[in-house]
Coordinates of N, CA and C in Angstrom, one line a residue:
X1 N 33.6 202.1 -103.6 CA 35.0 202.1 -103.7 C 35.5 201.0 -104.6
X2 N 35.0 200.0 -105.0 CA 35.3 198.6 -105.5 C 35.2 198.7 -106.8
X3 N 34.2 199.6 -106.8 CA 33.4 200.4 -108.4 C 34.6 200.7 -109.3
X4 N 34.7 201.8 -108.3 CA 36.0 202.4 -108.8 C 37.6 201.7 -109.4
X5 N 37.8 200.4 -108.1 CA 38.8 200.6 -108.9 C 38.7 198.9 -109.5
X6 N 37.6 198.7 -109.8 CA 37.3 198.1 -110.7 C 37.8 199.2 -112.2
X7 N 37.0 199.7 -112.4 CA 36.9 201.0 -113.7 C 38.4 201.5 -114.0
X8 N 38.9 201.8 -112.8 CA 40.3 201.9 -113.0 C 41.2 201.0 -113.5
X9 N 41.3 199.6 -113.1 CA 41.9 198.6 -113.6 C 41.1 198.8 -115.3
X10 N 40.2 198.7 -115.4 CA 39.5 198.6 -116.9 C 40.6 199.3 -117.8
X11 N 40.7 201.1 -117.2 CA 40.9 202.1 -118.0 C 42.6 202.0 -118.3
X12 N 43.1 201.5 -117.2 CA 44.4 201.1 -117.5 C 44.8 200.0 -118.2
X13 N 44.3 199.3 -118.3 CA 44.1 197.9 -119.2 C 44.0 198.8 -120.5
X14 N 43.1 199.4 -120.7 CA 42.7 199.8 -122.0 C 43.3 200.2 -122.8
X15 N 44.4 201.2 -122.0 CA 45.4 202.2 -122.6 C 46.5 201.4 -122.5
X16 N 46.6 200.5 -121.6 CA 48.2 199.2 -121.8 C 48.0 198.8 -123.3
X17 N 46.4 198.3 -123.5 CA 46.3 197.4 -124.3 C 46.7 198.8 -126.2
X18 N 46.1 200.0 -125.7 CA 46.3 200.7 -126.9 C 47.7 201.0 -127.2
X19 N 48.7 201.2 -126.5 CA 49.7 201.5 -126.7 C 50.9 200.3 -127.0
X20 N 50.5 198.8 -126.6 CA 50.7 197.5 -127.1 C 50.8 197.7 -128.7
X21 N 49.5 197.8 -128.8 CA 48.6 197.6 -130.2 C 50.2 198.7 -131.0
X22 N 49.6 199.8 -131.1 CA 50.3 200.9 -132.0 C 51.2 200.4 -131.7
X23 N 52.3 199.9 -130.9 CA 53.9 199.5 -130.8 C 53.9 198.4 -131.9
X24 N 53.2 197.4 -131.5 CA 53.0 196.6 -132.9 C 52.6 196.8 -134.0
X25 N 52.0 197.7 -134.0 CA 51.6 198.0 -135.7 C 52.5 198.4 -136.7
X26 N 53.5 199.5 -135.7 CA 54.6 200.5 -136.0 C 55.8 199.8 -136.4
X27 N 55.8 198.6 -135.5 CA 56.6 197.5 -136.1 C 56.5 196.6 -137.1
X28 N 55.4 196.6 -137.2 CA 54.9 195.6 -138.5 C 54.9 196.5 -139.8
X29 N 54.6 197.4 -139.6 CA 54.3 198.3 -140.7 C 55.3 199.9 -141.0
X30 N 56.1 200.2 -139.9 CA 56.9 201.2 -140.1 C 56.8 201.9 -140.1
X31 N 55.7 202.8 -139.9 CA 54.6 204.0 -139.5 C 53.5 204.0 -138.7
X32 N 53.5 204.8 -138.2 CA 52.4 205.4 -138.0 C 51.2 206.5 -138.4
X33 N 50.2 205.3 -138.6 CA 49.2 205.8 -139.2 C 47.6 204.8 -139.0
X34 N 47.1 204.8 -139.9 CA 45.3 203.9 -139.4 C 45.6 202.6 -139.5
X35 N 46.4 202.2 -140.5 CA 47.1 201.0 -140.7 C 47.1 200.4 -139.5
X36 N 48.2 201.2 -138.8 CA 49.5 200.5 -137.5 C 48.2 200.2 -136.2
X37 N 46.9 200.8 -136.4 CA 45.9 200.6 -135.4 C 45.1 199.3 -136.3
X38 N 44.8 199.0 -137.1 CA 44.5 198.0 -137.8 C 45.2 196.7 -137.9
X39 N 46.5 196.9 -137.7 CA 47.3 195.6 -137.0 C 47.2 195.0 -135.5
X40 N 47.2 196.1 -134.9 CA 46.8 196.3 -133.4 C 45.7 196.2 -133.2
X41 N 44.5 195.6 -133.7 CA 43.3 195.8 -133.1 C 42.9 194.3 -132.8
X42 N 43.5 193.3 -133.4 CA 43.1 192.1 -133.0 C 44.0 191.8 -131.3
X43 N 44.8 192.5 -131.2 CA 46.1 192.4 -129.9 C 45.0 192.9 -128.9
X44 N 44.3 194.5 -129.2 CA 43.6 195.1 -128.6 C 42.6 194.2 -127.6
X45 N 42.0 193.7 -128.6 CA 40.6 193.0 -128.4 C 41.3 191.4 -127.4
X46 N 42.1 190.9 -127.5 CA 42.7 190.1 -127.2 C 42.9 190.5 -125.4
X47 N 43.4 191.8 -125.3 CA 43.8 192.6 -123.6 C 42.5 192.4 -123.5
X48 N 41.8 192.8 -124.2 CA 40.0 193.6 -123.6 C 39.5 192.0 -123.0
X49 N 39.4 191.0 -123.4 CA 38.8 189.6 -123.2 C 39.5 189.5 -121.6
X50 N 40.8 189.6 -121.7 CA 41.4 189.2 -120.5 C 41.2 190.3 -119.6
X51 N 40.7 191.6 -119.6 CA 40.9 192.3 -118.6 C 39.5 191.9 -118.1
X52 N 38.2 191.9 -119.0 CA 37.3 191.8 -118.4 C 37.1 190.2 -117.6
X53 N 37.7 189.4 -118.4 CA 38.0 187.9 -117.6 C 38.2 188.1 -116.1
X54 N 39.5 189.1 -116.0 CA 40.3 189.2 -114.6 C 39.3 190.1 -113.5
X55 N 38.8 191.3 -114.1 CA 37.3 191.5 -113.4 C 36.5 191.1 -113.3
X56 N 35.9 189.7 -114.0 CA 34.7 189.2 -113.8 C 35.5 188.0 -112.5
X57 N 36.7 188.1 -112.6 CA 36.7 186.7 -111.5 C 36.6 187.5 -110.4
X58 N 37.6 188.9 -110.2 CA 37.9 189.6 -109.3 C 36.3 189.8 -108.4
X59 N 35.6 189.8 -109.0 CA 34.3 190.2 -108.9 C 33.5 189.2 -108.2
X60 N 33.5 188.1 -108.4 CA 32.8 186.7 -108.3 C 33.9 186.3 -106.7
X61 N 35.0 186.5 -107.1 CA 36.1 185.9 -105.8 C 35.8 186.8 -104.1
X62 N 35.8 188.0 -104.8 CA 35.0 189.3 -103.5 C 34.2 189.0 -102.8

């Protein structure tokens, strides 16, 4: 059960962090396109450090 929503927290992170990303891109850039994901990818990677941060404590604190 912990598995799980461990993986869930992940998968929701993941898609916060995708739909972040493209909001900023779209804004920086004015479109949408591979670009607007190419602005967004350093924001991306940025959620991904901290989600797995917050699962690795969650994980160790249990």
């Amino acid at each position: 059960m912990r598995i799980f929503k461990k993986v869930l927290a992940i998968s929701l992170l993941v898609l916060l962090g995708l739909f972040v990303s493209t909001c900023l891109g779209i804004r920086m850039t004015g479109q949408l396109n591979w670009m607007t994901l190419a602005y967004g990818i350093p924001v991306f990677l940025l959620l991904g450090i901290i989600a797995y941060a917050i699962t690795w404590a969650i994980s160790v604190l249990s």
